[in-house]
Short mmCIF file of C-alpha atoms in Angstrom, two decimals:
data_model
loop_
_atom_site.label_atom_id
_atom_site.label_comp_id
_atom_site.label_asym_id
_atom_site.label_seq_id
_atom_site.Cartn_x
_atom_site.Cartn_y
_atom_site.Cartn_z
CA UNK A 7 -7.54 -2.71 -19.34
CA UNK A 8 -6.84 -3.22 -15.13
CA UNK A 9 -7.79 -7.34 -15.12
CA UNK A 10 -5.02 -7.93 -18.08
CA UNK A 11 -2.31 -5.80 -16.03
CA UNK A 12 -3.09 -8.13 -13.30
CA UNK A 13 -3.17 -11.06 -15.52
CA UNK A 14 -0.07 -9.95 -16.47
CA UNK A 15 1.71 -9.38 -12.77
CA UNK A 16 0.35 -12.58 -11.74
CA UNK A 17 1.62 -14.93 -14.14
CA UNK A 18 5.51 -13.24 -14.22
CA UNK A 19 5.50 -13.34 -10.08
CA UNK A 20 3.55 -16.70 -9.46
CA UNK A 21 0.10 -15.53 -8.14
CA UNK A 22 -2.67 -17.67 -9.16
CA UNK A 23 -5.61 -16.03 -11.13
CA UNK A 24 -9.07 -16.68 -11.37
CA UNK A 25 -11.61 -15.34 -13.41
CA UNK A 26 -15.00 -16.51 -14.27
CA UNK A 27 -17.77 -14.81 -16.45
CA UNK A 28 -21.57 -15.61 -17.76
CA UNK A 29 -21.02 -13.80 -20.92
CA UNK A 30 -18.48 -15.60 -22.91
CA UNK A 31 -18.28 -13.01 -26.02
CA UNK A 32 -15.13 -11.40 -27.30
CA UNK A 33 -15.44 -7.93 -25.92
CA UNK A 34 -14.95 -9.60 -22.17
CA UNK A 35 -12.58 -12.07 -22.82
CA UNK A 36 -10.45 -10.81 -24.89
CA UNK A 37 -7.12 -12.29 -27.11
CA UNK A 38 -4.90 -10.68 -24.14
CA UNK A 39 -6.83 -11.53 -21.26
CA UNK A 40 -7.17 -15.46 -22.95
CA UNK A 41 -3.03 -15.26 -23.33
CA UNK A 42 -1.86 -14.95 -20.20
CA UNK A 43 -4.64 -17.22 -19.05
CA UNK A 44 -2.90 -21.22 -19.14
CA UNK A 45 -5.33 -22.67 -18.10
CA UNK A 46 -8.97 -22.34 -19.15
CA UNK A 47 -11.95 -24.28 -18.30
CA UNK A 48 -15.64 -24.05 -20.25
CA UNK A 49 -19.00 -25.52 -19.42
CA UNK A 50 -22.09 -26.32 -21.27
CA UNK A 51 -22.48 -23.26 -23.59
CA UNK A 52 -25.73 -22.06 -26.20
CA UNK A 53 -23.58 -21.60 -29.27
CA UNK A 54 -20.02 -23.19 -30.96
CA UNK A 55 -18.97 -19.56 -31.10
CA UNK A 56 -19.01 -19.47 -27.12
CA UNK A 57 -17.07 -22.10 -27.58
CA UNK A 58 -14.51 -20.46 -29.52
CA UNK A 59 -14.06 -17.76 -27.14
CA UNK A 60 -13.28 -19.33 -24.15
CA UNK A 61 -11.54 -22.41 -25.23
CA UNK A 62 -10.77 -21.80 -29.69
CA UNK A 63 -12.28 -24.73 -30.53
CA UNK A 64 -15.79 -26.44 -30.62
CA UNK A 65 -16.80 -28.31 -28.53
CA UNK A 66 -18.72 -26.83 -25.04
CA UNK A 67 -21.69 -26.32 -26.24
CA UNK A 68 -22.20 -30.29 -26.58
CA UNK A 69 -21.91 -30.61 -22.97
CA UNK A 70 -24.25 -32.29 -20.58
CA UNK A 71 -24.01 -29.33 -17.59
CA UNK A 72 -24.11 -30.47 -13.94
CA UNK A 73 -20.87 -30.26 -13.43
CA UNK A 74 -19.58 -31.18 -17.38
CA UNK A 75 -16.56 -29.46 -18.38
CA UNK A 76 -14.23 -29.57 -20.62
CA UNK A 77 -10.33 -28.27 -19.35
CA UNK A 78 -7.81 -26.71 -21.51
CA UNK A 79 -3.54 -27.48 -19.98
CA UNK A 80 -1.05 -25.16 -20.32
CA UNK A 81 0.94 -25.76 -23.72
CA UNK A 82 -1.65 -27.90 -25.58
CA UNK A 83 -4.49 -27.65 -27.17
CA UNK A 84 -5.67 -31.24 -26.41
CA UNK A 85 -8.81 -31.10 -24.91
CA UNK A 86 -9.98 -33.03 -21.19
CA UNK A 87 -13.54 -33.67 -20.71
CA UNK A 88 -13.96 -33.67 -16.80
CA UNK A 89 -16.55 -34.24 -15.04
CA UNK A 90 -17.32 -30.92 -11.54
CA UNK A 91 -18.50 -32.02 -7.60
CA UNK A 92 -20.40 -30.22 -6.51
CA UNK A 93 -19.46 -28.29 -2.87
CA UNK A 94 -21.81 -26.72 -0.78
CA UNK A 95 -20.90 -23.59 1.30
CA UNK A 96 -19.97 -25.34 4.17
CA UNK A 97 -17.07 -27.31 2.55
CA UNK A 98 -16.12 -23.99 1.15
CA UNK A 99 -15.31 -22.93 4.30
CA UNK A 100 -14.07 -25.60 5.35
CA UNK A 101 -11.11 -25.72 3.21
CA UNK A 102 -10.62 -21.52 3.67
CA UNK A 103 -10.40 -22.30 6.37
CA UNK A 104 -7.73 -25.13 6.37
CA UNK A 105 -5.79 -22.64 4.07
CA UNK A 106 -6.09 -19.94 6.19
CA UNK A 107 -4.57 -22.23 9.28
CA UNK A 108 -1.82 -23.95 7.34
CA UNK A 109 -1.01 -20.72 5.41
CA UNK A 110 -0.28 -18.20 7.77
CA UNK A 111 0.94 -14.36 6.33
CA UNK A 112 4.10 -13.31 6.92
CA UNK A 113 4.75 -9.78 6.94
CA UNK A 114 8.43 -8.14 6.13
CA UNK A 115 8.87 -4.81 8.09
CA UNK A 116 10.91 -3.26 6.24
CA UNK A 117 8.14 -2.99 2.78
CA UNK A 118 5.69 -2.19 5.15
CA UNK A 119 6.85 0.93 6.60
CA UNK A 120 5.70 4.35 5.43
CA UNK A 121 7.81 7.02 4.35
CA UNK A 122 8.59 9.28 7.68
CA UNK A 123 10.22 12.85 7.30
CA UNK A 124 12.36 13.57 9.98
CA UNK A 125 11.45 18.03 9.21
CA UNK A 126 13.69 18.53 12.51
CA UNK A 127 17.17 17.38 9.83
CA UNK A 128 17.16 20.10 8.27
CA UNK A 129 18.35 22.03 11.58
CA UNK A 130 21.59 20.57 11.59
CA UNK A 131 22.50 21.51 8.92
CA UNK A 132 21.25 24.97 6.58
CA UNK A 133 22.19 23.12 3.31
CA UNK A 134 19.80 20.52 4.19
CA UNK A 135 16.06 21.55 2.03
CA UNK A 136 18.68 22.58 -0.91
CA UNK A 137 20.51 19.59 -1.04
CA UNK A 138 16.93 17.33 -0.90
CA UNK A 139 15.83 19.50 -3.99
CA UNK A 140 19.16 18.92 -5.56
CA UNK A 141 19.36 14.83 -5.08
CA UNK A 142 15.59 14.60 -5.82
CA UNK A 143 15.31 16.43 -8.67
CA UNK A 144 18.15 14.60 -10.35
CA UNK A 145 17.43 11.02 -8.52
CA UNK A 146 21.04 10.71 -7.47
CA UNK A 147 21.84 9.84 -3.64
CA UNK A 148 25.71 11.46 -4.83
CA UNK A 149 27.95 12.09 -1.92
CA UNK A 150 29.87 14.18 -5.29
CA UNK A 151 27.26 15.29 -6.66
CA UNK A 152 26.73 17.47 -3.22
CA UNK A 153 29.79 18.47 -3.27
CA UNK A 154 29.96 20.89 -6.58
CA UNK A 155 26.65 21.69 -6.84
CA UNK A 156 27.04 23.28 -3.58
CA UNK A 157 30.50 23.82 -3.39
CA UNK A 158 31.39 22.34 -0.27
CA UNK A 159 33.80 19.33 1.33
CA UNK A 160 33.37 15.76 1.65
CA UNK A 161 32.66 15.46 5.11
CA UNK A 162 29.43 17.77 4.96
CA UNK A 163 28.54 16.39 1.81
CA UNK A 164 28.51 12.81 3.58
CA UNK A 165 26.50 13.82 6.37
CA UNK A 166 23.63 15.14 4.49
CA UNK A 167 23.84 12.07 2.52
CA UNK A 168 23.42 10.00 6.01
CA UNK A 169 20.98 12.43 7.07
CA UNK A 170 18.63 11.93 4.08
CA UNK A 171 19.16 7.99 4.08
CA UNK A 172 17.75 8.03 7.86
CA UNK A 173 15.31 9.95 6.98
CA UNK A 174 13.96 7.56 4.35
CA UNK A 175 15.20 9.88 1.24
CA UNK A 176 17.48 7.18 -0.21
CA UNK A 177 17.83 3.71 -0.23
CA UNK A 178 21.21 1.74 1.67
CA UNK A 179 24.62 2.70 0.63
CA UNK A 180 26.20 0.40 -2.11
CA UNK A 181 30.02 1.89 -2.23
CA UNK A 182 31.28 3.76 -5.01
CA UNK A 183 27.71 4.32 -6.79
CA UNK A 184 24.90 6.98 -6.22
CA UNK A 185 21.98 5.69 -3.47
CA UNK A 186 18.90 5.32 -4.66
CA UNK A 187 16.15 7.61 -4.43
CA UNK A 188 13.14 6.47 -3.21
CA UNK A 189 10.76 9.29 -3.86
CA UNK A 190 9.72 12.30 -6.35
CA UNK A 191 10.18 15.79 -4.99
CA UNK A 192 6.67 16.44 -5.22
CA UNK A 193 6.69 13.49 -2.69
CA UNK A 194 8.50 14.27 -0.41
CA UNK A 195 7.11 18.28 0.32
CA UNK A 196 3.71 16.14 -0.01
CA UNK A 197 5.02 14.08 3.19
CA UNK A 198 6.16 17.08 4.69
CA UNK A 199 3.46 19.20 4.77
CA UNK A 200 1.21 16.09 6.08
CA UNK A 201 3.39 15.80 8.78
CA UNK A 202 3.80 18.94 9.91
CA UNK A 203 0.09 19.49 9.29
CA UNK A 204 -0.37 16.84 11.62
CA UNK A 205 2.05 18.72 14.47
CA UNK A 206 0.08 21.65 14.35
CA UNK A 207 -3.16 19.07 14.99
CA UNK A 208 -1.35 17.97 17.77
CA UNK A 209 -0.38 21.34 19.40
CA UNK A 210 -3.71 22.86 18.94
CA UNK A 211 -5.14 18.83 20.73
CA UNK A 212 -2.91 20.31 23.62
CA UNK A 213 -3.03 23.44 23.97
CA UNK A 214 -6.88 23.63 23.89
CA UNK A 215 -6.62 20.52 27.25
CA UNK A 216 -4.66 23.26 28.57
CA UNK A 217 -7.41 25.46 28.31
CA UNK A 218 -9.27 23.50 29.67
CA UNK A 219 -8.01 22.80 32.51
CA UNK A 220 -7.10 26.09 33.53
CA UNK A 221 -10.64 26.38 32.89
CA UNK A 222 -11.64 24.02 36.14
CA UNK A 223 -9.32 25.65 37.85
CA UNK A 224 -11.02 28.49 40.74
CA UNK A 225 -10.15 32.01 40.27
CA UNK A 226 -9.39 34.07 43.11
CA UNK A 227 -13.43 35.03 43.51
CA UNK A 228 -14.21 31.15 43.58
CA UNK A 229 -12.23 31.02 46.67
CA UNK A 230 -13.21 33.83 48.10
CA UNK A 231 -16.39 33.14 47.61
CA UNK A 232 -16.00 30.13 49.35
CA UNK A 233 -13.92 31.38 52.59
CA UNK A 234 -16.73 33.57 53.10
CA UNK A 235 -19.19 30.20 52.70
CA UNK A 236 -17.33 28.99 55.41
CA UNK A 237 -17.17 31.76 57.73
CA UNK A 238 -20.68 32.39 57.83
CA UNK A 239 -21.06 28.53 58.66
CA UNK A 240 -19.03 28.86 61.28
CA UNK A 241 -20.99 32.22 62.70
CA UNK A 242 -24.36 30.02 62.63
CA UNK A 243 -22.97 27.36 64.35
#
């Protein structure tokens, strides 16, 4: 099921996917998998049935081996016989290195940023948490919705919506349309709990460091003992 889903999405967005198997059985190479694989290659197999499972026709059982193959092109049922070249590990490494150097990964920061909930935003308005619950439950980031449900004015409702957008709960402004809601209420509450727990752990770590520093500081008794030792040294001198 997972291979079928990957194949369907890959075909839709243009990702090249290679699926290989040493067991050309109907339970392995299913019809859904084949329907999402526009190109197929068959090497020598043991029986006609194996050839039909891979290529939907006979022929692969008569191949000679050692790279002898049948190639099924997209959009046609005509098979092309070809000879596969032997490629050793060093050549594969060189090709992969070349492709890696030529096609550097391109990252979009706006897609990579993890949602972070601004837990301090609730301090700016006592209706913020209730407004968040309304918006996430209805999945509509609308100023008019908050006005009706909370019985507040336009300015206050608009300010709360902007606070939600800044916290990462809502998408960009789209004119008269409601803003897109980027997470569910359960996800919001989970992220909020995780952030609060992280802040508690940070506070505990800082408190522990302060305690360690206090333990290292000399006490009055230690200072008195040091003074007594110094006085004794002076008397001996």
